[in-house]
mmCIF file of C-alpha atoms in Angstrom:
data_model
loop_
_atom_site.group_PDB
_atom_site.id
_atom_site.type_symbol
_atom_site.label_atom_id
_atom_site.label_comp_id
_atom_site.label_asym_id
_atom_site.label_seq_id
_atom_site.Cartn_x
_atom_site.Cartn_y
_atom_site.Cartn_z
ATOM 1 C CA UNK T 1 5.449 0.313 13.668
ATOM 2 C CA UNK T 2 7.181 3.406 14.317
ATOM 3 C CA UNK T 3 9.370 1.710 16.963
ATOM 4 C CA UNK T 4 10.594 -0.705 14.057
ATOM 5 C CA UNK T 5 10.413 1.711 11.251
ATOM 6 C CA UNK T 6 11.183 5.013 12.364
ATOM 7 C CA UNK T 7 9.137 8.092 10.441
ATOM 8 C CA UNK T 8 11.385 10.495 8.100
ATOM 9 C CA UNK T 9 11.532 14.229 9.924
ATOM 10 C CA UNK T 10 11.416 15.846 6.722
ATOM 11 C CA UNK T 11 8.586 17.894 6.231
ATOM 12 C CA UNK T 12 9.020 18.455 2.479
ATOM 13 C CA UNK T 13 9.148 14.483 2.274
ATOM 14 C CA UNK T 14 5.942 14.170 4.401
ATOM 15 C CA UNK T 15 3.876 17.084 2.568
ATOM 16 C CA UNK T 16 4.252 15.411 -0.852
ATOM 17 C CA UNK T 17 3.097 11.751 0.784
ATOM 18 C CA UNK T 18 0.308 13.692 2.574
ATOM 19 C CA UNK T 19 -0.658 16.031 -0.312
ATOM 20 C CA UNK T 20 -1.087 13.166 -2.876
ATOM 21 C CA UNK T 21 -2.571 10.604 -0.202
ATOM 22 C CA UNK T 22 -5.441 12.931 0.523
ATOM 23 C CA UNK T 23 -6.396 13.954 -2.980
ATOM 24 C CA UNK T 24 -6.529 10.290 -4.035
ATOM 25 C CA UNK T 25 -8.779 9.345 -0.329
ATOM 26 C CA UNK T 26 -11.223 11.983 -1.569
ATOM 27 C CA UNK T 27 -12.197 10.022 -4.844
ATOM 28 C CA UNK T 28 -13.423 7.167 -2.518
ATOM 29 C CA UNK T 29 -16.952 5.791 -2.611
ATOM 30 C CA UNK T 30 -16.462 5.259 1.326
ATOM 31 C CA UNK T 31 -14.472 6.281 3.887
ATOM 32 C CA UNK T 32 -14.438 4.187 6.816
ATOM 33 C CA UNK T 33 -11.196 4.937 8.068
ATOM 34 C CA UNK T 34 -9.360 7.783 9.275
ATOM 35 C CA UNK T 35 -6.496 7.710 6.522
ATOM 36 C CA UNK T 36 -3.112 9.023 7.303
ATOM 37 C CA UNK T 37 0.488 8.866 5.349
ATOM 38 C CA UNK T 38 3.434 8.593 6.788
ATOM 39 C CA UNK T 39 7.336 8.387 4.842
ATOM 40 C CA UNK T 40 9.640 5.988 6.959
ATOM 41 C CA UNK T 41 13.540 5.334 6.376
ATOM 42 C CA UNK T 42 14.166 2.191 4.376
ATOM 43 C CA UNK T 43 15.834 1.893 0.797
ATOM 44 C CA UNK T 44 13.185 -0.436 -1.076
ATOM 45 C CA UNK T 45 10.922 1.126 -3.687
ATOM 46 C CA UNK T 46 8.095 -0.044 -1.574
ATOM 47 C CA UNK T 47 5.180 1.284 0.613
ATOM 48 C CA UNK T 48 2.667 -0.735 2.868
ATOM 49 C CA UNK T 49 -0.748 -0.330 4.615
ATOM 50 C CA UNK T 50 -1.497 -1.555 8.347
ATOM 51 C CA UNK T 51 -5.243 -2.046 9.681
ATOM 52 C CA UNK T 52 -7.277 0.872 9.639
ATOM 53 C CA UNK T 53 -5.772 3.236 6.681
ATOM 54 C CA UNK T 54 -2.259 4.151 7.639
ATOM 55 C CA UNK T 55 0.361 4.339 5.402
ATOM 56 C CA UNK T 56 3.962 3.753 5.043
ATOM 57 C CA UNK T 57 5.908 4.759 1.935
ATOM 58 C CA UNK T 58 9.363 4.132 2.026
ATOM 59 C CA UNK T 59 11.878 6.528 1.242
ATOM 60 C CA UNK T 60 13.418 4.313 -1.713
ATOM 61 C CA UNK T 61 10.311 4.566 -2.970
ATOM 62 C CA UNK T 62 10.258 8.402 -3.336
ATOM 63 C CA UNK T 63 14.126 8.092 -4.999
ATOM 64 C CA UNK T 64 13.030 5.865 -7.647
ATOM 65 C CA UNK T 65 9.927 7.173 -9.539
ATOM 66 C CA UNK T 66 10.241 9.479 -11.565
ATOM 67 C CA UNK T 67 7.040 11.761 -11.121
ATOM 68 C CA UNK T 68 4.417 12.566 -8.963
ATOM 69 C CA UNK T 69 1.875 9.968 -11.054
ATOM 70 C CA UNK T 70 4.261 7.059 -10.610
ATOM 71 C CA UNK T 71 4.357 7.678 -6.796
ATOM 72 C CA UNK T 72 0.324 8.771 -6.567
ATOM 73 C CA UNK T 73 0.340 5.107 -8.394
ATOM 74 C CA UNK T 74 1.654 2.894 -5.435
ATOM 75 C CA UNK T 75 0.311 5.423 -3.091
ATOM 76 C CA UNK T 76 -3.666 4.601 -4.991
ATOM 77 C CA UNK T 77 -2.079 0.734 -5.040
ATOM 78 C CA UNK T 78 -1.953 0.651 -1.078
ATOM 79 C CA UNK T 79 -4.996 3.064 -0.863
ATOM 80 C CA UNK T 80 -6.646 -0.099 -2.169
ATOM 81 C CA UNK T 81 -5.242 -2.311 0.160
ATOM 82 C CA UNK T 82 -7.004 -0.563 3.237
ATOM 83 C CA UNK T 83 -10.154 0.149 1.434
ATOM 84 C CA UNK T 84 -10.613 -3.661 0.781
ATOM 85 C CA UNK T 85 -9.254 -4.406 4.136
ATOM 86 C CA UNK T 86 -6.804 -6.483 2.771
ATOM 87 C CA UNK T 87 -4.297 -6.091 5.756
ATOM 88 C CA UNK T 88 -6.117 -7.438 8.185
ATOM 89 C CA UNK T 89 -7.334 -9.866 6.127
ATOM 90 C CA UNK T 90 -3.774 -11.095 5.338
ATOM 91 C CA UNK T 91 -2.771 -10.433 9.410
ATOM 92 C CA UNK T 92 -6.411 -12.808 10.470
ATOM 93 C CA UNK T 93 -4.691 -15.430 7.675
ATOM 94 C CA UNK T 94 -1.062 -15.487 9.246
ATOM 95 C CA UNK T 95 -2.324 -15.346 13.275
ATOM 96 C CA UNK T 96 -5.783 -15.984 13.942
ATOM 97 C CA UNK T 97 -8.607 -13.410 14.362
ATOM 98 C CA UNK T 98 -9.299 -15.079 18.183
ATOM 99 C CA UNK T 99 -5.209 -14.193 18.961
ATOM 100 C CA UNK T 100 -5.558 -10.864 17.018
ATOM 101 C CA UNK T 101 -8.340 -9.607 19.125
ATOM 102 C CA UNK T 102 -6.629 -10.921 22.323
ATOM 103 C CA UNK T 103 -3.865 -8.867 21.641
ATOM 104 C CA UNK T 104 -6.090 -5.363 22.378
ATOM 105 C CA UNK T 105 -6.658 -6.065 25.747
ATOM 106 C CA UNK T 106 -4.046 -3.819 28.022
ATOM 107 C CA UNK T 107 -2.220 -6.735 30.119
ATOM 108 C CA UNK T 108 -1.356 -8.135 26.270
ATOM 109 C CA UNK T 109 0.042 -4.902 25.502
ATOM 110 C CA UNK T 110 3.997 -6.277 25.668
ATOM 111 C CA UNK T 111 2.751 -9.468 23.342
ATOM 112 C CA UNK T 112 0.948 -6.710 20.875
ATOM 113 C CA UNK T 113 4.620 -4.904 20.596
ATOM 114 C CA UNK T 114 6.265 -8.443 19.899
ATOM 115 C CA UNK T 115 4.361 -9.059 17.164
ATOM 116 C CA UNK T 116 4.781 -5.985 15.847
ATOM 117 C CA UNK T 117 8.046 -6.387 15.419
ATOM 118 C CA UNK T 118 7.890 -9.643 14.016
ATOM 119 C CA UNK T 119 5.466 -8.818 11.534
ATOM 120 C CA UNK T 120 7.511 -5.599 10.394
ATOM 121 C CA UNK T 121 10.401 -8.326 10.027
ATOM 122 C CA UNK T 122 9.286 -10.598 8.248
ATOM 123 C CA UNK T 123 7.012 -8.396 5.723
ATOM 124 C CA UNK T 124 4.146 -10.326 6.670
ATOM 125 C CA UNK T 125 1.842 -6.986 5.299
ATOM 126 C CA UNK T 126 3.418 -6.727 1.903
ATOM 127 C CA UNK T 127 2.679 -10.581 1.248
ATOM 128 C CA UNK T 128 -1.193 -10.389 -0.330
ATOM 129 C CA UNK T 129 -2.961 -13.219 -2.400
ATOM 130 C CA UNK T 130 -2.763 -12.718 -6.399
ATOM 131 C CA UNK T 131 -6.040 -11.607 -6.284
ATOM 132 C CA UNK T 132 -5.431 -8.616 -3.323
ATOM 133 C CA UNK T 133 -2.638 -7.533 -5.135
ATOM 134 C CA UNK T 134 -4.820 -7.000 -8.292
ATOM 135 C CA UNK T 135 -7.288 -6.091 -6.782
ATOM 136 C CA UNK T 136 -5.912 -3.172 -5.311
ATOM 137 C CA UNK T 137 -4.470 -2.397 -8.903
ATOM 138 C CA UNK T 138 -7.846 -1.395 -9.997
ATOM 139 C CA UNK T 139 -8.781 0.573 -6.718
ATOM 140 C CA UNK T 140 -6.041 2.724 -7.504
ATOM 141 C CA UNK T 141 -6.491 2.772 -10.690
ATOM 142 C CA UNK T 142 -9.658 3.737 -10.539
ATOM 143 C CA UNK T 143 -8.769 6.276 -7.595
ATOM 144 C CA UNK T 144 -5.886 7.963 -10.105
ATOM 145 C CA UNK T 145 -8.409 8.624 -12.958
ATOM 146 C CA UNK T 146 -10.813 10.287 -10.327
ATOM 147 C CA UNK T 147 -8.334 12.383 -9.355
ATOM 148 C CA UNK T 148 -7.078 13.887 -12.235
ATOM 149 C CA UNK T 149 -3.282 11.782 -12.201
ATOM 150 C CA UNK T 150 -2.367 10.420 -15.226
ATOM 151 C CA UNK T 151 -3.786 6.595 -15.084
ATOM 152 C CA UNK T 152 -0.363 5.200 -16.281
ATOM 153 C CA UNK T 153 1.389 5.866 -13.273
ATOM 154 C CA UNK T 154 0.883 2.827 -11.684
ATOM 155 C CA UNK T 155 1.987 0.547 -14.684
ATOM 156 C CA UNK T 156 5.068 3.084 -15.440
ATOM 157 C CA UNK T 157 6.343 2.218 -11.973
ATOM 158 C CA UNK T 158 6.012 -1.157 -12.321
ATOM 159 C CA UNK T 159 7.484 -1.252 -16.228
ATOM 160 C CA UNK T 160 10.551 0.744 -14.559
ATOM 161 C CA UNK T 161 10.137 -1.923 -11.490
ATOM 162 C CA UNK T 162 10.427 -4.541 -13.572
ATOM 163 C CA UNK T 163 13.512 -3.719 -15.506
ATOM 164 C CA UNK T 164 15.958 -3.415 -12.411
ATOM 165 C CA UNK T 165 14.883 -6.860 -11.114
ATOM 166 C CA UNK T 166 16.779 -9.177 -13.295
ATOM 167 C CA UNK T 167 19.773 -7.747 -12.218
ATOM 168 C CA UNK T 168 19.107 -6.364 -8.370
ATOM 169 C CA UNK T 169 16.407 -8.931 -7.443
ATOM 170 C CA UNK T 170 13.947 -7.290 -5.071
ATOM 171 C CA UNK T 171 12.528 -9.729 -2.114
ATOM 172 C CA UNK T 172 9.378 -8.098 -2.032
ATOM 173 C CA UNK T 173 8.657 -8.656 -5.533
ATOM 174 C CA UNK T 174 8.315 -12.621 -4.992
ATOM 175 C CA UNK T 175 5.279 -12.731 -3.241
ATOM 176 C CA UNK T 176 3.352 -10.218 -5.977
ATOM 177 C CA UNK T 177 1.835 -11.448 -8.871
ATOM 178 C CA UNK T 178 4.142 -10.940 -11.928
ATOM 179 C CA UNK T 179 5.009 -8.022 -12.881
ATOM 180 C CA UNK T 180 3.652 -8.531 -16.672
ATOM 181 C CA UNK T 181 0.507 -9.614 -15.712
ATOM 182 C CA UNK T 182 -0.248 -6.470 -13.635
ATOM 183 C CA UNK T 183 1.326 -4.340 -16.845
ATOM 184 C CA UNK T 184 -0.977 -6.318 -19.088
ATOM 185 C CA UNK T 185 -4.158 -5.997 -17.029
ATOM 186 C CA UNK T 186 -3.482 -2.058 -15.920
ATOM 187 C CA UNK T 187 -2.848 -1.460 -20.023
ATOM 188 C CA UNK T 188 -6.411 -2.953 -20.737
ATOM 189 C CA UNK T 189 -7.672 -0.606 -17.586
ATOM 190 C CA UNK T 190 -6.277 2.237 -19.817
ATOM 191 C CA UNK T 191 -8.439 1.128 -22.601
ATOM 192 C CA UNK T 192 -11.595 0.000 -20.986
ATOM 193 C CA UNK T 193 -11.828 2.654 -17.964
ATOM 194 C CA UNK T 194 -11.740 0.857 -14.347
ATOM 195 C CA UNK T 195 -15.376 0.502 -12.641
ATOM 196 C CA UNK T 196 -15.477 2.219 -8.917
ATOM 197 C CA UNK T 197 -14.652 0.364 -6.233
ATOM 198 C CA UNK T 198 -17.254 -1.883 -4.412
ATOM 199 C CA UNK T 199 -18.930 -0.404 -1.548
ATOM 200 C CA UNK T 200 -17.250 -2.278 1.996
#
């Protein structure tokens, strides 16, 4: 990943990713991974997760909110991701779990960077099911009222999100569920409180 998407070398950047990525892992029910936050160079508001809790947020991302809550908001959003597992979920859908696991042992290590770099390319981890996606809504939803954010971060960004897309379409966007719905559903989070997360 860091071949394909080299990491910022800003430590200001990094601290702010890292600072708000660990207060929001600490609300978790469990913690089965080893969870670590990384800012990469690319001009999309956008972050991802990869297998096993790592995280990418972009730095177009950090430009474009407008506070800490809105970016602890798609920083909970991928949180989620991991904690359901959803990446390798979505990775077992695209290639196989038998050519997945084949790809670990150390003569396949040339085929592992490959697809890699295909699967950086062709956003392959930022494409999740209508019911990932809103799923990991309420996980970090849930995770920003835990730890003390204000809970509207997460539908501010995407209110703000969904006003430059009419007229600066953004790919990513396409394979979400719309951006209303997710509004809609967060707003009744607001008003109803979001339950914790199930247990893995």
């Amino acid at each position: 990943i860091v071949q394909q998407m080299p990491l910022v070398n800003d430590s200001a950047l990094t601290q702010r990713v890292e600072t708000i990525g660990r207060r929001l892992v600490q609300q978790l029910p469990e913690k089965d991974f080893d969870y670590r936050f990384n800012v990469v160079r690319d001009n999309t508001p956008n972050a991802f997760a990869i297998p096993g809790g790592r995280l990418y947020v972009h730095t177009g991302l950090m430009d474009f909110v407008a506070s800490d809550d809105q970016l602890a908001g798609v920083i909970a959003h991928e949180i989620g991701h991991a904690y359901e597992r959803h990446p390798v979920k979505n990775l077992s859908r695209a290639y196989g779990l038998q050519y997945l696991s084949s790809l670990l042992l150390p003569q396949n290590e040339n085929k592992l960077r490959a697809l890699t770099a295909k699967v950086v390319q062709s956003g392959v981890l930022t494409r999740y099911s209508r019911e990932d996606e809103l799923e990991a809504d309420r996980v970090g939803f849930y995770l920003l009222q835990k730890a003390g954010y204000r809970p509207e971060g997460l539908r501010t960004f995407l209110e703000k999100l969904g006003k430059i897309a009419p007229s600066a379409p953004i790919p990513f966007l396409s394979t979400h569920p719309a951006t209303p719905e997710r509004v809609a559903r967060l707003k009744a989070l607001e008003t109803e409180g979001a339950p914790s997360p199930a247990r893995l």
